[in-house]
PDB file of C-alpha atoms in Angstrom:
ATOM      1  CA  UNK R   1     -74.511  48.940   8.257  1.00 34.00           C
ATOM      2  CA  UNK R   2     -70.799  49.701   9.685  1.00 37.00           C
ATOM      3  CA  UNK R   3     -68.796  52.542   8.814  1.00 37.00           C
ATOM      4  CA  UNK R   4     -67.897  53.228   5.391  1.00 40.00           C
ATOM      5  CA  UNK R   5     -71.666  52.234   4.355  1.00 38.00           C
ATOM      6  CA  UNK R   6     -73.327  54.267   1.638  1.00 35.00           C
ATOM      7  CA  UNK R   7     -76.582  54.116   0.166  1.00 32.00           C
ATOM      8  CA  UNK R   8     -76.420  53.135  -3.844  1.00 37.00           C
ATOM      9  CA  UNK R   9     -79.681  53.190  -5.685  1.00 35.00           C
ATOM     10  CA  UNK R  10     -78.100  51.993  -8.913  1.00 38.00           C
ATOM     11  CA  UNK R  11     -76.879  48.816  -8.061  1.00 39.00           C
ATOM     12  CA  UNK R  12     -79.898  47.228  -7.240  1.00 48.00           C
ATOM     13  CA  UNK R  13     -77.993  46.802  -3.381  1.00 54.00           C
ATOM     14  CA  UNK R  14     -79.381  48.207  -0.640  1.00 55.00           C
ATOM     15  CA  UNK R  15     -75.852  49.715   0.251  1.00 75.00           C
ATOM     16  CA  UNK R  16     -72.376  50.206  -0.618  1.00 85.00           C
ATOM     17  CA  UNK R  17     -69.126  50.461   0.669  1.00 88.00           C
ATOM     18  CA  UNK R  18     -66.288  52.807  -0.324  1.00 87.00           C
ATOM     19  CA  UNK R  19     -63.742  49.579  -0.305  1.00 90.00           C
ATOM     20  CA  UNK R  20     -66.146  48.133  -3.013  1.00 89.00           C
ATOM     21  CA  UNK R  21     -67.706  45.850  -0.988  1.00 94.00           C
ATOM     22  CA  UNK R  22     -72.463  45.661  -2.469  1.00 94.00           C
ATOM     23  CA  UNK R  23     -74.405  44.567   0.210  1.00 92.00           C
ATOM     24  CA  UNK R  24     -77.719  42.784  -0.604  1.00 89.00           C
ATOM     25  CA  UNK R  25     -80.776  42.817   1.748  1.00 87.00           C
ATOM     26  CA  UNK R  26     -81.531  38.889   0.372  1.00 83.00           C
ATOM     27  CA  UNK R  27     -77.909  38.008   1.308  1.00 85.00           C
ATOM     28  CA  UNK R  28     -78.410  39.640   4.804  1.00 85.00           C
ATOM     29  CA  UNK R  29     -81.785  38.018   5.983  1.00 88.00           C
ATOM     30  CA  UNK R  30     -81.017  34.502   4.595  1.00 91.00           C
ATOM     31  CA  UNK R  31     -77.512  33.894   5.373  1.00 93.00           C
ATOM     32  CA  UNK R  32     -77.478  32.656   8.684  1.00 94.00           C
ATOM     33  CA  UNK R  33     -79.884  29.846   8.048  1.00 95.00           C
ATOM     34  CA  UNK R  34     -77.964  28.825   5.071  1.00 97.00           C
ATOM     35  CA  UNK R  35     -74.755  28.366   7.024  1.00 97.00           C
ATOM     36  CA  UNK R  36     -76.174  26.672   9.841  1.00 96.00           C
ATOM     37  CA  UNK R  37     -78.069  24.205   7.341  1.00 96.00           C
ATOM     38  CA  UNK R  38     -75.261  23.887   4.744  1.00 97.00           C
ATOM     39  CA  UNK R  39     -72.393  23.482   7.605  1.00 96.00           C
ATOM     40  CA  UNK R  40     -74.680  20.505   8.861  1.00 95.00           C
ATOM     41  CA  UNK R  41     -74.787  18.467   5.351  1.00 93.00           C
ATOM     42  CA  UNK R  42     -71.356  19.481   3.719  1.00 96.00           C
ATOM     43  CA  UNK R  43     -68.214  17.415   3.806  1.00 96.00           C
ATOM     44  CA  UNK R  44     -66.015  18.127   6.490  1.00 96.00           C
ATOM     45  CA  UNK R  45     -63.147  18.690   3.694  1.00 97.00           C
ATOM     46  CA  UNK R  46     -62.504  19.301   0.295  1.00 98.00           C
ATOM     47  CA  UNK R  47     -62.994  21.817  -2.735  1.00 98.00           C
ATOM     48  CA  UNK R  48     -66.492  23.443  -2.376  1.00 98.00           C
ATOM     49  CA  UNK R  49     -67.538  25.532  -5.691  1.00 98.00           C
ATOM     50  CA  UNK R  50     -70.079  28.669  -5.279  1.00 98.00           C
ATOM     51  CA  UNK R  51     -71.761  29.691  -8.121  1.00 97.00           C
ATOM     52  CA  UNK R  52     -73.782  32.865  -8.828  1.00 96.00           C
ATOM     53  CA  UNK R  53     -71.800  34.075  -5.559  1.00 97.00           C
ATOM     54  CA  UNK R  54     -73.326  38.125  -5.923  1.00 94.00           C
ATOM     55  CA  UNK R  55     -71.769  40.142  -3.268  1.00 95.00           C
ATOM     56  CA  UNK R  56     -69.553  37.252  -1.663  1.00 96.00           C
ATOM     57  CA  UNK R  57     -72.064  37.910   1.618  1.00 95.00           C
ATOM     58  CA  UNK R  58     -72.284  33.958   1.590  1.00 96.00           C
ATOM     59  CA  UNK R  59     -69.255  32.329   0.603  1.00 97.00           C
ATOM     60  CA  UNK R  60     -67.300  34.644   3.491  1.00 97.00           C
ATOM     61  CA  UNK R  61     -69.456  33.184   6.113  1.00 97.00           C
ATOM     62  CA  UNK R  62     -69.017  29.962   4.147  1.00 98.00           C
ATOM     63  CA  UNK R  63     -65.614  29.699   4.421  1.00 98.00           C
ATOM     64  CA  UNK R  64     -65.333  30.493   8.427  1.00 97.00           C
ATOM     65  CA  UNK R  65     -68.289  27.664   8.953  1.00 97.00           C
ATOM     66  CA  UNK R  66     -66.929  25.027   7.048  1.00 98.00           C
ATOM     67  CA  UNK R  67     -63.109  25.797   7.174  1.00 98.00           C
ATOM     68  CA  UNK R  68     -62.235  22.369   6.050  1.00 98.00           C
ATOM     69  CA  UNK R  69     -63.435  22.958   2.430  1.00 98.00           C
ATOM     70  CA  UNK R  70     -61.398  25.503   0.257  1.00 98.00           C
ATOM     71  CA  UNK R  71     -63.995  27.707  -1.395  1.00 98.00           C
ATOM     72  CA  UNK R  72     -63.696  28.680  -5.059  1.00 98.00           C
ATOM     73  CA  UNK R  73     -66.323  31.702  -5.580  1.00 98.00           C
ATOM     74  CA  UNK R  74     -67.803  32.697  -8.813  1.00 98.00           C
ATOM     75  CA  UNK R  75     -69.435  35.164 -10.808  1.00 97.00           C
ATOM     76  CA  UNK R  76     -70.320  36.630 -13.842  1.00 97.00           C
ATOM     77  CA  UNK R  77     -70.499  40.156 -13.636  1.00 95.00           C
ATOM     78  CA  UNK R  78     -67.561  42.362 -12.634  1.00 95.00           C
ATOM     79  CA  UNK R  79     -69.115  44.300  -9.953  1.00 93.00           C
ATOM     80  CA  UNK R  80     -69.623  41.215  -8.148  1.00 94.00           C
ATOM     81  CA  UNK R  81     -66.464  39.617  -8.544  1.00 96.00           C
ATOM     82  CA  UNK R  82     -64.687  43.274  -7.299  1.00 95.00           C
ATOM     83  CA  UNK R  83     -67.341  42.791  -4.386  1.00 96.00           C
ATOM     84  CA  UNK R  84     -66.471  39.253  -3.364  1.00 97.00           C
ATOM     85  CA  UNK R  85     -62.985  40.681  -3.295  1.00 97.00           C
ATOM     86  CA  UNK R  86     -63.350  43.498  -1.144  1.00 97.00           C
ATOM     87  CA  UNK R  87     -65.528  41.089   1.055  1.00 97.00           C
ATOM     88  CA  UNK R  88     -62.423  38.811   1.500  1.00 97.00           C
ATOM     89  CA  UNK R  89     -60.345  41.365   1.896  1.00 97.00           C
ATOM     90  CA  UNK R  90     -62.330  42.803   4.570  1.00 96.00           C
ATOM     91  CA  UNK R  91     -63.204  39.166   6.619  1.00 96.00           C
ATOM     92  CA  UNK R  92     -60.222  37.195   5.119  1.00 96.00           C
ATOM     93  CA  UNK R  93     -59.602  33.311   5.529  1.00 97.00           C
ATOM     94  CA  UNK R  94     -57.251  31.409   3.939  1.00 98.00           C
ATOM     95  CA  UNK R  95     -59.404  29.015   2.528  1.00 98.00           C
ATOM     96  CA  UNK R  96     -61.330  31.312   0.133  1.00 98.00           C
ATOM     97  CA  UNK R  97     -60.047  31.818  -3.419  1.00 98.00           C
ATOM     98  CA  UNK R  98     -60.408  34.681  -5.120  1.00 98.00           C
ATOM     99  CA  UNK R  99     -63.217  34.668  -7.453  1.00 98.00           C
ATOM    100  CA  UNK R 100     -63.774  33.528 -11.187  1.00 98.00           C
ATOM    101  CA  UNK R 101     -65.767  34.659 -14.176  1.00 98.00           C
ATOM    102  CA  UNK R 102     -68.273  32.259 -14.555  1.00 98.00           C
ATOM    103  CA  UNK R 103     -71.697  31.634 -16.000  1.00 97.00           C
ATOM    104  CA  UNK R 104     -73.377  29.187 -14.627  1.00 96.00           C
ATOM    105  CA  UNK R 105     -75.898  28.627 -17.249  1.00 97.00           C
ATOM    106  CA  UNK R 106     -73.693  28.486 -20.108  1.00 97.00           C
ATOM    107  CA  UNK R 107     -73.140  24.475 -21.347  1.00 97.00           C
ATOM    108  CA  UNK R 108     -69.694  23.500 -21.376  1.00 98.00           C
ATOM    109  CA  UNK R 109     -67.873  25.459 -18.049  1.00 98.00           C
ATOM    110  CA  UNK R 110     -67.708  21.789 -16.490  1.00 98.00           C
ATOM    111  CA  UNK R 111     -65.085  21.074 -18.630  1.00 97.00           C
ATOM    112  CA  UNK R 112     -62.740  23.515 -16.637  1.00 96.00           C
ATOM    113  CA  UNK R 113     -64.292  23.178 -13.447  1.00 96.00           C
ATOM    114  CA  UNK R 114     -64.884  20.520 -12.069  1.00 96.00           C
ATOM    115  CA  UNK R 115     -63.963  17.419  -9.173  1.00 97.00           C
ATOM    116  CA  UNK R 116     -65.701  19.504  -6.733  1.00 98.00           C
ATOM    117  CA  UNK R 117     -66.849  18.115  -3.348  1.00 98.00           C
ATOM    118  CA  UNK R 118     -69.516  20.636  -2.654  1.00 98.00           C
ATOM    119  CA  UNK R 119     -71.006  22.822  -5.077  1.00 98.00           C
ATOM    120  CA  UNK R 120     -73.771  25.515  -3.311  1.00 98.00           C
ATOM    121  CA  UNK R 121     -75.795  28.376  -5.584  1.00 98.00           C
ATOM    122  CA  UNK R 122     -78.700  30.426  -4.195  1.00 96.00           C
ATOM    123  CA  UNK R 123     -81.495  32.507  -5.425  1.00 94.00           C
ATOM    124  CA  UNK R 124     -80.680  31.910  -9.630  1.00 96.00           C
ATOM    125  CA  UNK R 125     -83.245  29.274 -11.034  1.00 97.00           C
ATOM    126  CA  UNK R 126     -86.086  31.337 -10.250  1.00 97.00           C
ATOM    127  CA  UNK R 127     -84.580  34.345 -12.253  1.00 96.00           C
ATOM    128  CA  UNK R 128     -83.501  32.219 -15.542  1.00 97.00           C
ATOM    129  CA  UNK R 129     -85.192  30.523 -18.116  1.00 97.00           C
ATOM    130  CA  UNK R 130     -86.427  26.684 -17.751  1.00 97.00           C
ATOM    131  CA  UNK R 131     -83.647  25.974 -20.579  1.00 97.00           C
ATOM    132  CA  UNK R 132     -81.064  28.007 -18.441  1.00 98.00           C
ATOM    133  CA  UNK R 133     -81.815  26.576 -15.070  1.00 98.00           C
ATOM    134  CA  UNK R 134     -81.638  23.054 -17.163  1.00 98.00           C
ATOM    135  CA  UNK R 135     -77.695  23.788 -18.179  1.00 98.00           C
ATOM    136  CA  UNK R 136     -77.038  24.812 -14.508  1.00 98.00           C
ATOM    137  CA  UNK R 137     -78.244  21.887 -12.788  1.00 98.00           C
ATOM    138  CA  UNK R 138     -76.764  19.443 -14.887  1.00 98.00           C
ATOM    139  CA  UNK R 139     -73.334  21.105 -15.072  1.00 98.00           C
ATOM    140  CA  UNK R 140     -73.609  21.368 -11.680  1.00 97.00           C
ATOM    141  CA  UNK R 141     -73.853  17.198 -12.185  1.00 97.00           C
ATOM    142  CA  UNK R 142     -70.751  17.016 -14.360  1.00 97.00           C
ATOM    143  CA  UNK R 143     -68.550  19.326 -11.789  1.00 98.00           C
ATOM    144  CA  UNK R 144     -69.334  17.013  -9.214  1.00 98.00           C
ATOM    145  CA  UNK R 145     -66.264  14.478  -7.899  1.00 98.00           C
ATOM    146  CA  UNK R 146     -67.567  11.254  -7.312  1.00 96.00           C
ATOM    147  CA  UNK R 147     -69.538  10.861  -4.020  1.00 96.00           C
ATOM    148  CA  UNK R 148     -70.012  14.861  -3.854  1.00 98.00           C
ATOM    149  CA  UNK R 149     -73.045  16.837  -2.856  1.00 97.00           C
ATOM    150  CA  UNK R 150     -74.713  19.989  -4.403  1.00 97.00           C
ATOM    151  CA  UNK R 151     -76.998  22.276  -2.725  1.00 97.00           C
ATOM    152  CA  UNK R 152     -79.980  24.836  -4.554  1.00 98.00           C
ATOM    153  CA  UNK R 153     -81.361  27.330  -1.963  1.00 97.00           C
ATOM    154  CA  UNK R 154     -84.479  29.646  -3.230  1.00 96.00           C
ATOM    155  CA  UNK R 155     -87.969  29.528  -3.331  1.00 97.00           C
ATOM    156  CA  UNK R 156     -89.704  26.695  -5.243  1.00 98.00           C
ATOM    157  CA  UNK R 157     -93.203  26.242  -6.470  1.00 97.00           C
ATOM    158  CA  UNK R 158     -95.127  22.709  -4.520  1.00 96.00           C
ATOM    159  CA  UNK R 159     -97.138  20.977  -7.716  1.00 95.00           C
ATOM    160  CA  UNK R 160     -97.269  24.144  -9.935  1.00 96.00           C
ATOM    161  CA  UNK R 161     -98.145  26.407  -6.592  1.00 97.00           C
ATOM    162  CA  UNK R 162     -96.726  29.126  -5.023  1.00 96.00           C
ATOM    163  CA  UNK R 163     -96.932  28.884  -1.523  1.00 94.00           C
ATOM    164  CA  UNK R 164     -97.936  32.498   0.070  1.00 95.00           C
ATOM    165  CA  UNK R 165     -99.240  35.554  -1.371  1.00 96.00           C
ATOM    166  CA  UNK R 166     -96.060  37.216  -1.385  1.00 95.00           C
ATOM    167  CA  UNK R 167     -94.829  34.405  -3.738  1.00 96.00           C
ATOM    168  CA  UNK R 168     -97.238  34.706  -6.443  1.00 97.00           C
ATOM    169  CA  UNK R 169     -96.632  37.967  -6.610  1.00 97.00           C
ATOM    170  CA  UNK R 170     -93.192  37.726  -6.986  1.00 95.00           C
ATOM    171  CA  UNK R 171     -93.444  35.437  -8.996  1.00 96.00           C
ATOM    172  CA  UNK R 172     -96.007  36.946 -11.589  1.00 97.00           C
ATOM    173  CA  UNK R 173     -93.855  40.283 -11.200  1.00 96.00           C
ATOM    174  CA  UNK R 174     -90.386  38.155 -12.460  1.00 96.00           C
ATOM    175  CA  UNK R 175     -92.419  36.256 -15.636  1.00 96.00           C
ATOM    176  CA  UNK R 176     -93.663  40.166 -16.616  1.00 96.00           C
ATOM    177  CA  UNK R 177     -90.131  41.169 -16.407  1.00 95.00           C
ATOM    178  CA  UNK R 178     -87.828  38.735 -17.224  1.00 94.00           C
ATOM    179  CA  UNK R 179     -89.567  36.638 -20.194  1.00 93.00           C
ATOM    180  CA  UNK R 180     -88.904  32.912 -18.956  1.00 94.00           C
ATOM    181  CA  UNK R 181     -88.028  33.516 -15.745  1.00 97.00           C
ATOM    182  CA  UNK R 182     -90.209  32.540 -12.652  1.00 97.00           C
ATOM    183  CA  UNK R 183     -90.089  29.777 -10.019  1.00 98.00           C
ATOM    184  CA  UNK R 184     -89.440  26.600 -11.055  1.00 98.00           C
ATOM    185  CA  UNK R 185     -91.460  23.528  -9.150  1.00 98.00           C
ATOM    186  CA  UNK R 186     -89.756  21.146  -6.993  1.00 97.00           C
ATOM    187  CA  UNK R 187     -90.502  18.501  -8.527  1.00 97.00           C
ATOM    188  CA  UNK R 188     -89.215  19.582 -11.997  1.00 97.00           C
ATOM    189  CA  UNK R 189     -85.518  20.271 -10.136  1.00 97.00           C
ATOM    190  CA  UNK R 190     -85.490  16.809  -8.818  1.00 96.00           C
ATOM    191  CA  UNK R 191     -86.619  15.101 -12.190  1.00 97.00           C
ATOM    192  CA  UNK R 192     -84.089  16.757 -13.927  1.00 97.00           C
ATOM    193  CA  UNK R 193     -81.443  15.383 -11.013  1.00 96.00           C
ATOM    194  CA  UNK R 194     -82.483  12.307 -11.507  1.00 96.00           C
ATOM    195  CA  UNK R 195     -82.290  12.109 -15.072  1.00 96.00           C
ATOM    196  CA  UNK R 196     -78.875  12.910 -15.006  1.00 95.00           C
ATOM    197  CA  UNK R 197     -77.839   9.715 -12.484  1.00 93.00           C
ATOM    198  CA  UNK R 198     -77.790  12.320  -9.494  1.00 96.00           C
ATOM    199  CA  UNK R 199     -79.909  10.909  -6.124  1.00 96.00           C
ATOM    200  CA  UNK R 200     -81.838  13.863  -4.218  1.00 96.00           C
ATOM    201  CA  UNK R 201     -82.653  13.778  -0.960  1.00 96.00           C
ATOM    202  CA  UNK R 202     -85.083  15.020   1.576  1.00 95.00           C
ATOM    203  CA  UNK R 203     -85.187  19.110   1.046  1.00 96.00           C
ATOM    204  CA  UNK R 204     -85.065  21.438   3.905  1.00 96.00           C
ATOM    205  CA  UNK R 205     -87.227  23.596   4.796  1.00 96.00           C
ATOM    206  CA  UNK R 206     -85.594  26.945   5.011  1.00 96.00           C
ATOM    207  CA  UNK R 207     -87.236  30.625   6.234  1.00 93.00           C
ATOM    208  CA  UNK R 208     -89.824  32.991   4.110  1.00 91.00           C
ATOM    209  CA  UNK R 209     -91.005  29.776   2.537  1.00 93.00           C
ATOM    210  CA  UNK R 210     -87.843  28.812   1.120  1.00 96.00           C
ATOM    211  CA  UNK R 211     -86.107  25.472   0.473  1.00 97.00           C
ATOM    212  CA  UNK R 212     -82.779  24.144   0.001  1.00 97.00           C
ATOM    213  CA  UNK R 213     -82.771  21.357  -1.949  1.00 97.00           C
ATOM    214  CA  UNK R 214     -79.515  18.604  -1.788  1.00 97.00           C
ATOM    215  CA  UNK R 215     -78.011  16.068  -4.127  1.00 97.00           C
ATOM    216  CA  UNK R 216     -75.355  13.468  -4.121  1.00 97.00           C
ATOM    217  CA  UNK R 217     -73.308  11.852  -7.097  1.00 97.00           C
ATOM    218  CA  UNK R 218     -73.217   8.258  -6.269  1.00 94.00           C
ATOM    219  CA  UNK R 219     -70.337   6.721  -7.234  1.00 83.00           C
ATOM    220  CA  UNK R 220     -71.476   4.938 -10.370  1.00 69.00           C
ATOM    221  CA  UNK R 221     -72.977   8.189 -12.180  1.00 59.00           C
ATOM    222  CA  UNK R 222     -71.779   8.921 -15.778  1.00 60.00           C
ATOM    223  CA  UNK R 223     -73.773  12.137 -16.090  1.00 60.00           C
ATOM    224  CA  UNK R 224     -74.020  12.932 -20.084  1.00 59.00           C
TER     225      UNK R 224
END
């Protein structure tokens, strides 16, 4: 890491920075793809939503890649949001907000955000419960403007399988620890799209098995 990088065993990051700024390993390996392939699909403008942003390692490259979308980051936890912070601090652009409490599989936080172009979340389905991940992706639906796309990276189960060795055991390792949790199947993600009025497309295939999956919001959808 650059100067000012510090190792810090109790935040489940790899390293940290005296500024504030976590660092994730995930966020590291996986973020260039993600740009590249989410730069390619998004609208060239508008208001583009992250949710479950973590460190802010994505939604900084985010905004530089796509700087015709103003990016609203979002977390949860208070670590995180103090991270995203110190991130945009660090690699500002004016088209990043700063971040907002928000969990993304509680029902209702539509209601106050919402009329979004783009909405993007990585690497959360696989560590909630099928209920949770349920909530997110349709909320997802309702913050959605008319005609606007979301985006799920992570890794996916094909027809109830994992797809390497790695994967099952990642995926047994998060059902022992997490009750609920594990990776949901592709097909499930899409059904539950489509039941809400949304139209998936075509998902890309991403690195280390991953996927990112895409949506649109056709302009007749009353999601309920």
């Amino acid at each position: 890491m650059s100067d000012g990088a510090k190792r810090g065993p109790d935040k489940g990051y790899a390293e940290t920075y005296d500024d504030g700024r976590l660092s994730a390993p995930a966020a590291r390996r996986n973020r260039d793809a993600i740009v590249r392939t989410l730069a390619d699909i998004a609208p060239s403008n508008g208001r583009a939503l992250e949710i479950a942003s973590g460190t802010g390692e994505h939604v900084i490259r985010f905004a530089r890649a796509m700087p015709g979308l103003t990016w609203q980051p979002t977390d949860p936890a208070a670590d995180r949001r103090a991270s995203i912070q110190a991130w945009a601090a660090a690699e500002p652009a004016d088209n990043l907000l700063p971040p907002l409490d928000l969990n993304a599989c509680g029902a209702g936080w539509s209601a106050d955000h919402h009329s979004f172009d783009l909405i993007f979340v990585a690497n959360l389905l696989h560590l909630v419960t099928e209920p949770e991940a349920r909530t997110c992706l349709t909320e997802m639906a309702l913050a959605l403007a008319t005609g606007g796309r979301a985006a799920v990276y992570g890794p996916f189960l094909r027809d109830g399988q994992t797809t390497s060795a790695g994967d099952a055991a990642f995926d047994t390792r998060l059902r022992a620890e997490i009750p609920g949790a594990g990776y949901k199947d592709l097909t499930w993600v899409t059904g539950v799209w489509q039941g809400v009025g949304l139209t998936p497309a075509v998902p890309h295939q991403m690195p280390a098995n991953n996927l990112l999956l895409l949506v649109r919001k056709p302009a007749d959808t009353a999601v309920t």
